Tab-separated table of C-alpha atoms in Angstrom:
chain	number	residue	atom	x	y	z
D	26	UNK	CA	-12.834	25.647	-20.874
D	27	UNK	CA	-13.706	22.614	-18.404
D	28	UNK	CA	-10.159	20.531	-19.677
D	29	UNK	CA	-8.413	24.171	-18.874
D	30	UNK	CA	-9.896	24.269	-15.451
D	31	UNK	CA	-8.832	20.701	-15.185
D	32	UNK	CA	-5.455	20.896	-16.266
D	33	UNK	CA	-4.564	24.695	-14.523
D	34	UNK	CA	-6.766	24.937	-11.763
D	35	UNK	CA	-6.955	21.317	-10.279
D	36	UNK	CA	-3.568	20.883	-9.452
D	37	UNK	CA	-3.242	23.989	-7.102
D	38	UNK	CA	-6.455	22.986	-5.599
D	39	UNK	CA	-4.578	19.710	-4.573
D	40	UNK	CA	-1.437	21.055	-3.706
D	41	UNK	CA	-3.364	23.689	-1.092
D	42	UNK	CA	-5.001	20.868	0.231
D	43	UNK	CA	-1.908	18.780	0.868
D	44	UNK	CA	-0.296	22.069	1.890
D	45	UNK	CA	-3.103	22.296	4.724
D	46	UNK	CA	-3.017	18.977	5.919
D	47	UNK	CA	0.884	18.957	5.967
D	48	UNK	CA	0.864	22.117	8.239
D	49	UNK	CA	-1.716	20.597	10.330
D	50	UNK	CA	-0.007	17.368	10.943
D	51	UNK	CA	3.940	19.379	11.422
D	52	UNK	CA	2.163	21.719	13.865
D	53	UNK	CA	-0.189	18.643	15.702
D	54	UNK	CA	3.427	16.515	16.082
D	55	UNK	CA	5.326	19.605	16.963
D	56	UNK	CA	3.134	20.190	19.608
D	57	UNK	CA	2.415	17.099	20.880
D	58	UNK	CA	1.187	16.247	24.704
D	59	UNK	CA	3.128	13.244	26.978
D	60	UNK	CA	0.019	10.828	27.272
D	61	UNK	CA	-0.622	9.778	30.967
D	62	UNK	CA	-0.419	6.061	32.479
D	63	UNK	CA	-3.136	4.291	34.410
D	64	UNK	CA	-3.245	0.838	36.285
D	65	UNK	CA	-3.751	-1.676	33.592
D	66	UNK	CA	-4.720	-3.921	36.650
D	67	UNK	CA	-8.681	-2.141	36.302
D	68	UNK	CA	-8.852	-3.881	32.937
D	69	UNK	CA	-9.105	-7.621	31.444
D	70	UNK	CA	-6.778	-7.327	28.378
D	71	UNK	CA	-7.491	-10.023	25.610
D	72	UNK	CA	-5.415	-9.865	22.722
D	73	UNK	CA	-6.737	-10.996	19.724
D	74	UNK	CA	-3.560	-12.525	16.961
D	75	UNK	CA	-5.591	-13.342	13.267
D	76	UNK	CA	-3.503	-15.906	11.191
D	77	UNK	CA	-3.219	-17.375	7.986
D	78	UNK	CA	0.429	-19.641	7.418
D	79	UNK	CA	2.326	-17.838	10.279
D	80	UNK	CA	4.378	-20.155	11.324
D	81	UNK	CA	7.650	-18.218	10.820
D	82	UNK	CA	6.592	-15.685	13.500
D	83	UNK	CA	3.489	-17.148	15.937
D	84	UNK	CA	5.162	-19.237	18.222
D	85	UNK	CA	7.639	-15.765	18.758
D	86	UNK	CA	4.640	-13.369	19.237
D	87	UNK	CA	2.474	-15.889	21.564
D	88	UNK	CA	5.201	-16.215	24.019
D	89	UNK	CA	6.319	-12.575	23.855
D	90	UNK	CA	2.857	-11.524	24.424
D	91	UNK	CA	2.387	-14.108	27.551
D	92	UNK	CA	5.827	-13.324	28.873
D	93	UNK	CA	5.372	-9.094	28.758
D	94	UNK	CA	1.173	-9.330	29.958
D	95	UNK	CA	1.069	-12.491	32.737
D	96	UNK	CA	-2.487	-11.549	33.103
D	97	UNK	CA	-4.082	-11.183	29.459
D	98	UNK	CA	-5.219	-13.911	27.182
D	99	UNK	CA	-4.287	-14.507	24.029
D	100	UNK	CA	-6.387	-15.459	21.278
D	101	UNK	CA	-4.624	-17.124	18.077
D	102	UNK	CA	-6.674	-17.103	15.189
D	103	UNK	CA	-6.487	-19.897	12.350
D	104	UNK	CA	-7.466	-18.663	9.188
D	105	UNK	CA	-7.427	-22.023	7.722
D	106	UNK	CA	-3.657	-21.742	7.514
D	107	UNK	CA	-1.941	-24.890	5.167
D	108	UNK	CA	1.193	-24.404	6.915
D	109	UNK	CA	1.629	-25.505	11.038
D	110	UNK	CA	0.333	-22.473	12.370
D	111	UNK	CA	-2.518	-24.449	14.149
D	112	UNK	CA	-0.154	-26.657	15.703
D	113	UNK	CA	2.407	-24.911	16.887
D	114	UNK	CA	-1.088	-22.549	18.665
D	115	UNK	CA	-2.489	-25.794	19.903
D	116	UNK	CA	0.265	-26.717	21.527
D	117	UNK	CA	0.704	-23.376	23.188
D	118	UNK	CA	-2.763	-23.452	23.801
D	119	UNK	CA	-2.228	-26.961	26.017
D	120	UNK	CA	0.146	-25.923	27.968
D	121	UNK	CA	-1.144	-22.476	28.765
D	122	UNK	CA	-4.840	-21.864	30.155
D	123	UNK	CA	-4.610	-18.265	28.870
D	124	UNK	CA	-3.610	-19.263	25.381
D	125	UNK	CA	-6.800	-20.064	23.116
D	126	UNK	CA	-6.971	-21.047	19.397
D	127	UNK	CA	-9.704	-20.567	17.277
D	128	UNK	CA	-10.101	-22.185	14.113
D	129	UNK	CA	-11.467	-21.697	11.050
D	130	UNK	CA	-11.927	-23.665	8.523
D	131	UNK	CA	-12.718	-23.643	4.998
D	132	UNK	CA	-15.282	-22.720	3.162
D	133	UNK	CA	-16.088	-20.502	5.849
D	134	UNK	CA	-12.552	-19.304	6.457
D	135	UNK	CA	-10.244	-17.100	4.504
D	136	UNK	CA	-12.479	-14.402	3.619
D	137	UNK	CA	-10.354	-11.497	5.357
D	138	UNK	CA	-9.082	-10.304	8.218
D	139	UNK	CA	-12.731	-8.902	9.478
D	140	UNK	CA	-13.935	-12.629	9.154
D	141	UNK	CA	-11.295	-13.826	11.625
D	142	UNK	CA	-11.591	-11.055	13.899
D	143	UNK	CA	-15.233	-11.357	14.083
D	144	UNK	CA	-14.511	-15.055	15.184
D	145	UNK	CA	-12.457	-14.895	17.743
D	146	UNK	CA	-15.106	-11.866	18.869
D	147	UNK	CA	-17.754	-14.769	19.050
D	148	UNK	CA	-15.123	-16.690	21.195
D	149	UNK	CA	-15.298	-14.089	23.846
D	150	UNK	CA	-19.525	-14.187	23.891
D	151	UNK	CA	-19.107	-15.646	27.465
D	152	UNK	CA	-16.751	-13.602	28.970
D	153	UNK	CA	-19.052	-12.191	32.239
D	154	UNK	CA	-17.777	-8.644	32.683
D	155	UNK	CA	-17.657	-7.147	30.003
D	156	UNK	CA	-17.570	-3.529	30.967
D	157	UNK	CA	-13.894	-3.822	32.031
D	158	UNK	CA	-12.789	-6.294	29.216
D	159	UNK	CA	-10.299	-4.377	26.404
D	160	UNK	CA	-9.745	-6.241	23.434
D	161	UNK	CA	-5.948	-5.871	21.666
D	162	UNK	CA	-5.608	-6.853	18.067
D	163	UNK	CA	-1.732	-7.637	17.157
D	164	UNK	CA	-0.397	-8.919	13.858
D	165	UNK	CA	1.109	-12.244	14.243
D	166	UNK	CA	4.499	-10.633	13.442
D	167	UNK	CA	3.743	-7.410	16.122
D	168	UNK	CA	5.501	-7.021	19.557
D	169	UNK	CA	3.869	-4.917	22.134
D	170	UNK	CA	5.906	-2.056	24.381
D	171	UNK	CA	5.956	-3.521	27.613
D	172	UNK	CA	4.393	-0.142	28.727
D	173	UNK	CA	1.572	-0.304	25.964
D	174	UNK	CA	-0.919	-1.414	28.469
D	175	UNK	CA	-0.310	0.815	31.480
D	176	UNK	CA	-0.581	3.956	28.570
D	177	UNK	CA	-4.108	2.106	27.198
D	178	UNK	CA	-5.243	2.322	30.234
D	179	UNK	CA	-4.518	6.156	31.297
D	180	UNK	CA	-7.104	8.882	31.470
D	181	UNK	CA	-5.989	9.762	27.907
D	182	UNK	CA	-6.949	5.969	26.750
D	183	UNK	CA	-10.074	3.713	28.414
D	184	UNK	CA	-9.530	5.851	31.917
D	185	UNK	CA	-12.118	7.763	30.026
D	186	UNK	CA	-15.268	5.859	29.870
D	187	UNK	CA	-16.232	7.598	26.542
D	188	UNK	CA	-12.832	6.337	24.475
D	189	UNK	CA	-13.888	3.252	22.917
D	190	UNK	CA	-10.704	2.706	20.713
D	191	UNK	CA	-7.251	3.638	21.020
D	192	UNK	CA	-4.519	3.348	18.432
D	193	UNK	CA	-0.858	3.483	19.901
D	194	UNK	CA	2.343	4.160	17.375
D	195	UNK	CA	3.791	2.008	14.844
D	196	UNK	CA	7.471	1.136	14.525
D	197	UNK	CA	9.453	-1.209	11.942
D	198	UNK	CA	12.143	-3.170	14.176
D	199	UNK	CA	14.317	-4.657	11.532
D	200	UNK	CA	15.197	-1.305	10.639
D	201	UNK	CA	18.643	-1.650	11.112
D	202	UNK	CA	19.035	-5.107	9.769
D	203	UNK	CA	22.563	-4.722	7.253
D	204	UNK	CA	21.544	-7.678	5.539
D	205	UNK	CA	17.788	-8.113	4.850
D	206	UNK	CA	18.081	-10.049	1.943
D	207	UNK	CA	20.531	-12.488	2.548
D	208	UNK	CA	21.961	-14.034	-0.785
D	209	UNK	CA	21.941	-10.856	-2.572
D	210	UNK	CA	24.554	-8.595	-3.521
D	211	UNK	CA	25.214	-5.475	-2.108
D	212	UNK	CA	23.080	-3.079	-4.416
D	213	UNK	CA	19.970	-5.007	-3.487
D	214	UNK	CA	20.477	-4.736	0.037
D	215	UNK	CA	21.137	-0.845	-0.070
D	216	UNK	CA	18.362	-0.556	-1.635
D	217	UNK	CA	16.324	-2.479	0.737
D	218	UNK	CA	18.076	-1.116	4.198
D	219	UNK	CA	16.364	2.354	2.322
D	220	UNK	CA	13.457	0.975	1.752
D	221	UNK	CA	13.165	-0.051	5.223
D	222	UNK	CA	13.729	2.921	6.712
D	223	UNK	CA	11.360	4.777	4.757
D	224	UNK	CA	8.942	2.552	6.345
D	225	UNK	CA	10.031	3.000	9.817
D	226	UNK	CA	10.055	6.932	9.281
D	227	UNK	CA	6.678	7.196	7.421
D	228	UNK	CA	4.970	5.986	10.800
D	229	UNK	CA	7.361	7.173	12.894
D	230	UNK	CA	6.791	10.645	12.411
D	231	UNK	CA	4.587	11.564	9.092
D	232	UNK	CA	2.044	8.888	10.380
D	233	UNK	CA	2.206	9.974	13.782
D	234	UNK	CA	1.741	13.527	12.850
D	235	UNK	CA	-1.393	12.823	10.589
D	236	UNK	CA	-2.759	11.216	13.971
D	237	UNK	CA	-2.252	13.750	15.943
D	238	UNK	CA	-4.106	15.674	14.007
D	239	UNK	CA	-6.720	13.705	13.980
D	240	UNK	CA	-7.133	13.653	17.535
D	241	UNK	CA	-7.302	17.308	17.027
D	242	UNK	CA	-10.647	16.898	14.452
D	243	UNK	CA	-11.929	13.682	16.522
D	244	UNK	CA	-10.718	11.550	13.404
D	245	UNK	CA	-8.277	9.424	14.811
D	246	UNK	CA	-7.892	5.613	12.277
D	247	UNK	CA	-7.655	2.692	13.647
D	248	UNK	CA	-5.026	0.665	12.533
D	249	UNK	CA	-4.665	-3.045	12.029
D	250	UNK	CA	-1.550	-3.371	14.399
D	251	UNK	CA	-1.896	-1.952	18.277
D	252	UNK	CA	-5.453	-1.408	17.787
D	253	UNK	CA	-7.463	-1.722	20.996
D	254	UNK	CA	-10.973	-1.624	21.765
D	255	UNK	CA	-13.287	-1.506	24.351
D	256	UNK	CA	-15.393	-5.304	24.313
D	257	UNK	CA	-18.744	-2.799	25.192
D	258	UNK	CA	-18.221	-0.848	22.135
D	259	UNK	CA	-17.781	-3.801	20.212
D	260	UNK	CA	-21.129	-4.952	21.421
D	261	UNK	CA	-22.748	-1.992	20.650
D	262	UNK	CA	-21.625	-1.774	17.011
D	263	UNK	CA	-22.390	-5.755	16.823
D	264	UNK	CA	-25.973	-5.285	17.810
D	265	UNK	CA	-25.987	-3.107	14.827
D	266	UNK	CA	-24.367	-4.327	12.417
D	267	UNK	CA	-24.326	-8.201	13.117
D	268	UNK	CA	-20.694	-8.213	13.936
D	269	UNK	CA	-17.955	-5.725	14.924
D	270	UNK	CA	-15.713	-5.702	12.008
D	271	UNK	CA	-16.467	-5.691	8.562
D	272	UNK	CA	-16.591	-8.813	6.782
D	273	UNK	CA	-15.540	-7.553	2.985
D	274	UNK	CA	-13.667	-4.465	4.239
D	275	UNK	CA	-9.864	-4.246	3.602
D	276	UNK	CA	-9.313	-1.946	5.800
D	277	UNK	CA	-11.237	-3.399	8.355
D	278	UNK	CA	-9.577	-1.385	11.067
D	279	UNK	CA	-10.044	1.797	9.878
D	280	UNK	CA	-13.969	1.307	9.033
D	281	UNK	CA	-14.034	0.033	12.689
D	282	UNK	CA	-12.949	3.104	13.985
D	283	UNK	CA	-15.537	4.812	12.174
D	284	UNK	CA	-18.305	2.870	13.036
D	285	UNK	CA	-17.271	3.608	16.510
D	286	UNK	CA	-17.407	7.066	15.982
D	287	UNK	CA	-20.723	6.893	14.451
D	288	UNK	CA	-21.922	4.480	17.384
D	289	UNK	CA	-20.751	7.720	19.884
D	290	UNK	CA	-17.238	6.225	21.051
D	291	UNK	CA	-14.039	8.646	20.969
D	292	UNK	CA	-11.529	7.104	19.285
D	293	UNK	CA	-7.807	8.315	20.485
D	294	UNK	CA	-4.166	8.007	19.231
D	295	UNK	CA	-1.161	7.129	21.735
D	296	UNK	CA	2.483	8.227	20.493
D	297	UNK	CA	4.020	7.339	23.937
D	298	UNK	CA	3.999	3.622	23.500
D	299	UNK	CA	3.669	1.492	20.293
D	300	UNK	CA	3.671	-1.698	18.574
D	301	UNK	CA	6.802	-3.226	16.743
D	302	UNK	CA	6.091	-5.299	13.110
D	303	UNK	CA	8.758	-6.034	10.326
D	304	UNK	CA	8.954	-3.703	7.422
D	305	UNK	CA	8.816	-5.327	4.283
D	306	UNK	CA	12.428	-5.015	2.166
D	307	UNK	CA	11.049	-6.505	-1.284
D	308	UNK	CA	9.572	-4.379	-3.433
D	309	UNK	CA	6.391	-6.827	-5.212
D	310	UNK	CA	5.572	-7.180	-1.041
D	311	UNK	CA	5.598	-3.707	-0.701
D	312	UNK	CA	3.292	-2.817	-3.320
D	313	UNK	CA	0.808	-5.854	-2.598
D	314	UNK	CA	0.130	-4.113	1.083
D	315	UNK	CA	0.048	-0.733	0.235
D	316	UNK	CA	-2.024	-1.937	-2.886
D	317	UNK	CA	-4.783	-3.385	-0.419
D	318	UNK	CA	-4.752	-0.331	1.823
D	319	UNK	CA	-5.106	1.783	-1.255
D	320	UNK	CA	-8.366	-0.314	-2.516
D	321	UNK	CA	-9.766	-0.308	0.855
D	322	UNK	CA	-9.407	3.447	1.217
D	323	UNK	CA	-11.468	3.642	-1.787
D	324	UNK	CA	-14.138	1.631	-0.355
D	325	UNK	CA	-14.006	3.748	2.710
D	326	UNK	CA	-15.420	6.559	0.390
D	327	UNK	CA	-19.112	4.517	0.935
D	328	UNK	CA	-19.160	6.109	4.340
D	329	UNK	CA	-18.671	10.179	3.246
D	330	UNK	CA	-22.682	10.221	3.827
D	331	UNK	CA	-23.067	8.705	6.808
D	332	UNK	CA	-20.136	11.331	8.408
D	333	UNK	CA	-21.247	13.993	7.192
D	334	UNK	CA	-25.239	13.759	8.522
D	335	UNK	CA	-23.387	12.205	11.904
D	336	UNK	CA	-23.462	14.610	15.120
D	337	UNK	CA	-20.899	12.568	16.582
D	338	UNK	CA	-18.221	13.841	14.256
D	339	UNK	CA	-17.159	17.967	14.411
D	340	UNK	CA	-16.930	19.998	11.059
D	341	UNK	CA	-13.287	19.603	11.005
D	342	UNK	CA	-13.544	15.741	11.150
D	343	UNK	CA	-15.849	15.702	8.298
D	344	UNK	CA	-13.007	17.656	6.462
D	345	UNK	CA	-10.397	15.282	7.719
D	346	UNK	CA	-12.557	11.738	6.695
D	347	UNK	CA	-13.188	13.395	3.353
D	348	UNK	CA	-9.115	14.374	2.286
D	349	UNK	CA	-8.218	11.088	3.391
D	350	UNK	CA	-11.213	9.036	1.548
D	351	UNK	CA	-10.349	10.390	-1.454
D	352	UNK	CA	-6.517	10.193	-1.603
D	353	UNK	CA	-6.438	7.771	-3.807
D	354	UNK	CA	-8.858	8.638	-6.090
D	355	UNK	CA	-6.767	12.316	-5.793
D	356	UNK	CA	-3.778	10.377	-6.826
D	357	UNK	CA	-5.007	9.004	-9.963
D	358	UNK	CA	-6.493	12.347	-10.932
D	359	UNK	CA	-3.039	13.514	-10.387
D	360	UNK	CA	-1.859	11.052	-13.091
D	361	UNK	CA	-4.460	11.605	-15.627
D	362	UNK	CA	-4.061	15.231	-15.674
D	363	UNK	CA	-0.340	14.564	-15.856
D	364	UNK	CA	-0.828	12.615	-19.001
D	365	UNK	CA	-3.244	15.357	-20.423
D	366	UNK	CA	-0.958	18.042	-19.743
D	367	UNK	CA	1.780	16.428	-21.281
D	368	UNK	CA	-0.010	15.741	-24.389
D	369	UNK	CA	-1.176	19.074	-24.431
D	370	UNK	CA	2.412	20.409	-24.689
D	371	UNK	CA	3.265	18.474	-27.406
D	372	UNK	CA	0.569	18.856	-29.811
D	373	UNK	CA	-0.348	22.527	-28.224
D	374	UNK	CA	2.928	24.696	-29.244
D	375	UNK	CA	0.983	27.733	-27.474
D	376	UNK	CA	0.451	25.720	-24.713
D	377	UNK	CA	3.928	24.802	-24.584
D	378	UNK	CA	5.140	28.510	-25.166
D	379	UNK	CA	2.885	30.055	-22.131
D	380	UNK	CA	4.535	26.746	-19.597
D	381	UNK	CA	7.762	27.515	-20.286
D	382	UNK	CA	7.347	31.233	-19.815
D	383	UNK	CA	5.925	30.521	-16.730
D	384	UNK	CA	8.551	28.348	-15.564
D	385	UNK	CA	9.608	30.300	-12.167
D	386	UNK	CA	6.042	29.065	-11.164
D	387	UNK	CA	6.267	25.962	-12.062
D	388	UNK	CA	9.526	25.526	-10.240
D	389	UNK	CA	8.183	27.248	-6.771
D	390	UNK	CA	5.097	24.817	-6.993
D	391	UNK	CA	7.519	21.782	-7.527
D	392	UNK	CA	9.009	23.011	-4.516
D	393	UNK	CA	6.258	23.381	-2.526
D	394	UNK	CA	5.135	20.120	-3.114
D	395	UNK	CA	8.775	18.454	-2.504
D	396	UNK	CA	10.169	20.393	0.594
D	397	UNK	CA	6.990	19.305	3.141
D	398	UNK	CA	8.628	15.574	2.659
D	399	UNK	CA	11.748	16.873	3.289
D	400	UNK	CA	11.905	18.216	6.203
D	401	UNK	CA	10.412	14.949	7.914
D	402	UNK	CA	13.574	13.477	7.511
D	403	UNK	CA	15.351	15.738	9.914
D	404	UNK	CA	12.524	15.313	12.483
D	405	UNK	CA	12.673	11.864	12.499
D	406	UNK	CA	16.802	11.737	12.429
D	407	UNK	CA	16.570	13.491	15.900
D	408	UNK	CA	14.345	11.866	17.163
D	409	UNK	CA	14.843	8.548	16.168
D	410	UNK	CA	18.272	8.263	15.046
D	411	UNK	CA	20.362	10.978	16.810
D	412	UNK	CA	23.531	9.667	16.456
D	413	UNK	CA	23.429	10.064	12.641
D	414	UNK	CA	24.632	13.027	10.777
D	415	UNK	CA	22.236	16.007	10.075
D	416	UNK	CA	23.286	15.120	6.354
D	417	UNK	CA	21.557	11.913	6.273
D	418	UNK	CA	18.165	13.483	8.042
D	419	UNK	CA	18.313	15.480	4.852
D	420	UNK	CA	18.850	12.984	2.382
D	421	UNK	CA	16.102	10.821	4.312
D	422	UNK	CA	13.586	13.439	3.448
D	423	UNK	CA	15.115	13.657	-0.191
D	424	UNK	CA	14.037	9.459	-0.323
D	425	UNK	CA	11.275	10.225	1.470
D	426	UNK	CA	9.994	12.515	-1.101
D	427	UNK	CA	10.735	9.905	-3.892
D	428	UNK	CA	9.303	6.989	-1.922
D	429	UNK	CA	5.688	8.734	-1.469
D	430	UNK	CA	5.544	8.618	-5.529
D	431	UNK	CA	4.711	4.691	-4.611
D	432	UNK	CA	0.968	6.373	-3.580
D	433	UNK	CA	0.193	6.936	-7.011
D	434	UNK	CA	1.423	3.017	-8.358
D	435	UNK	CA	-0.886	1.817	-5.275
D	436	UNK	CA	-3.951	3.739	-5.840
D	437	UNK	CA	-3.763	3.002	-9.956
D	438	UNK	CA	-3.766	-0.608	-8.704
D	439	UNK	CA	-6.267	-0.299	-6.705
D	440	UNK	CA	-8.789	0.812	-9.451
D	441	UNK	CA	-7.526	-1.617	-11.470
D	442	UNK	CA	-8.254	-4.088	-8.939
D	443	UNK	CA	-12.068	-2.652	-8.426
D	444	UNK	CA	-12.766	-2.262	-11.928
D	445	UNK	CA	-12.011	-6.024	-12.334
D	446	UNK	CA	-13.859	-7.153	-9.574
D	447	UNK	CA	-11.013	-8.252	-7.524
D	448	UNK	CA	-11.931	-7.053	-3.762
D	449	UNK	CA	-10.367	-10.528	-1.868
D	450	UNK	CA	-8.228	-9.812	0.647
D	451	UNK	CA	-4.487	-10.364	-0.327
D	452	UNK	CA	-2.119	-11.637	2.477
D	453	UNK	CA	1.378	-10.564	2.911
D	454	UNK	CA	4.069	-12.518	2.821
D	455	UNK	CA	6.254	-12.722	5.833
D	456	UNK	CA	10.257	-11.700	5.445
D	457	UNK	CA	10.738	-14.952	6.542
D	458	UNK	CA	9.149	-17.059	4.306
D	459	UNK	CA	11.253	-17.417	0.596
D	460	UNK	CA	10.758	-15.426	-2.059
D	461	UNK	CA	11.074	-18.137	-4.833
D	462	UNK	CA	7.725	-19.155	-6.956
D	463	UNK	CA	4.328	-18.815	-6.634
D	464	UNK	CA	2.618	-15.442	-6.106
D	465	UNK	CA	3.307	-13.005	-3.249
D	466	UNK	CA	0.122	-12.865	-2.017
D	467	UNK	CA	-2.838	-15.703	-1.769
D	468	UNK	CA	-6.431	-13.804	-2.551
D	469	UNK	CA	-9.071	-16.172	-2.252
């Protein structure tokens, strides 16, 4: 009876959900608000860059950064890197008063991105006024919209002195790079111009849409790229906590924008403006980020309690935090019962008899749980990509659909990962950097 209910009624239970949350998200996007500008001039903008062996991109994003915001600082974070990533920030830092490096160094260094975030945080323990002061965290490989601070700063943003975080959109900008892996044949690069603009449309628009919504249930994430905070809130969470940002956490921006809901912050989203970063074209890449942001959505599941006793979050947050907590573990339920049902068809010849019978169901739920990918594609062609045919909006929702099966790889890794004890924080590789020996990712 229980393995019936498991295997038959389960599955529809996920599906509505998904269903829900879809609709949400289509109808939040489709019905989306311009965001209103301010004068980032009533602000001190300090943008905080974490690094560990980024010299490929640093020297790029320091000057980018200094050149778009004259009046912000910029503060470089060494994570103990073994390449020249200290250098080439040092000797920014000596020729520029608003440049600053912090360093870290080992043992104490390269324990996650929290760690380094939390010292640069320290770093800024003697800035005077601090009620004005809003702290920018950018990945060493990000680029800002030169209109990202004049949106942070609008009455939709910190011109409302109860916002304490904002998020603003995420964009890939090698998306139209014809060659992203140079050397290889022409296959392989098909297959990673696709695979980079899956990337660029999952924030783009399905991203975007799931934040809109959650500025709709007062749920909005924090992301690790664009993320901006007010210094105040900061304190106040410090005070509590010891230090802003999580120091085991791998998704330290995410559980930052929690604890700033819990402290009594809003926490907003911005599609007007966003932040560039490369998308990754190689596949083990791929599935080493994803796999980190899968394992850290698990751990995010330690904070279901503490939302659902909070005031500070409405009935339809609660809902919100809880589908999105439990993704992965939804995901790998997914696969088990897949694996159960299967086995059940072949050794159950009843079983098998009553599925097949039923198969115009089967079919209209395989459809209902394909065509909500699908018709992203043609959102974000006309948005994004206008000048391509409404063909290829289609068969970008088609990949679409086929890319999200990478969810359930992630998340199965991501258990595996717990259930071994393996919670370091795994670093990226840059596109840059070669792709010859060693591993992709250094977890220390």
């Amino acid at each position: 009876m229980v393995l019936d209910l498991l295997l038959y009624v389960f599955p529809f239970l996920l599906l509505a959900c998904f269903l829900l949350y879809w609709a949400g998200a289509r109808r939040a996007y489709a019905h989306r608000r311009p965001s209103r500008t301010g004068d980032p001039d009533a602000f001190g903008w300090h943008f905080l860059v974490p690094c560990r062996d980024e010299e490929t991109v640093i020297g790029t994003t320091v000057t980018r950064l200094r050149a778009d915001f004259p009046g912000g600082h910029v503060w470089v974070i060494d994570d103990a890197s073994e390449d020249r990533t200290g250098s080439i920030a040092g000797a920014l830092a000596a020729r520029d008063d608003r440049v600053h490096l912090v360093s870290r160094r080992l043992p104490d260094a390269r324990n996650g991105k929290g760690a380094a975030l939390n010292a640069a945080y320290a770093a800024l323990s003697e800035e005077p006024d601090r009620d004005r002061v809003v702290v920018c965290v950018v990945d060493a490989d990000g680029r800002l919209s030169p209109d990202a601070l004049a949106y942070a700063a609008g009455p939709d943003a910190f011109g409302d002195p109860e916002t304490g975080g904002v998020q603003i959109g995420v964009r890939m900008r090698n998306v139209e790079d014809a060659r992203p892996l140079p050397g290889r044949g022409r296959l392989a690069n098909a297959y990673a111009r696709l695979l980079l603009r899956m990337q660029d449309a999952e924030f783009a628009v399905s991203n975007t849409g799931m934040q809109l919504l959650r500025r709709r249930t007062g749920s909005v994430g924090l992301g690790g790229n664009g993320q901006f905070t007010r210094l105040t809130a900061l304190d106040r969470i410090a005070a509590e906590h010891g230090r802003p940002w999580a120091r085991a956490a791998l998704l330290e921006d995410y559980e930052l924008g929690v604890q700033m809901r819990l402290a009594g912050y809003g926490v907003t989203h911005l599609a007007d403006t966003w932040v560039t970063q490369e998308a990754l074209p190689r596949t083990r890449r791929f599935l080493t980020q994803r796999t980190r942001w899968a394992q850290g959505n698990i751990q995010c599941v330690r904070y279901a309690g503490r939302i659902t006793g909070s005031r500070h979050y409405s009935a339809k947050g609660v809902l919100e935090c809880l589908y999105t907590f439990f993704q992965p573990v939804a995901h790998l339920a997914t696969l088990l019962l897949s694996v159960l049902m299967l086995t059940a068809l072949v050794l159950d010849g009843e079983a098998a008899h009553v599925v097949l019978s039923a198969w115009p169901v089967a079919l209209a739920l395989g459809l209902l749980s394909i065509v909500p990918f699908v018709l992203w594609g043609p959102v974000y062609r006309r948005e994004f990509t206008p000048e391509r045919s409404r063909l290829t909006g289609v068969l970008w929702g088609i990949a679409l659909w086929l890319y999200a099966y990478h969810l359930f790889i992630v998340s199965a890794r991501g258990f595996v990962r717990l259930l071994r004890g393996r919670t370091g924080w795994a670093k990226t590789r840059r596109n840059a950097e070669p792709a010859a020996d060693g591993r992709v990712a250094i977890e220390v």
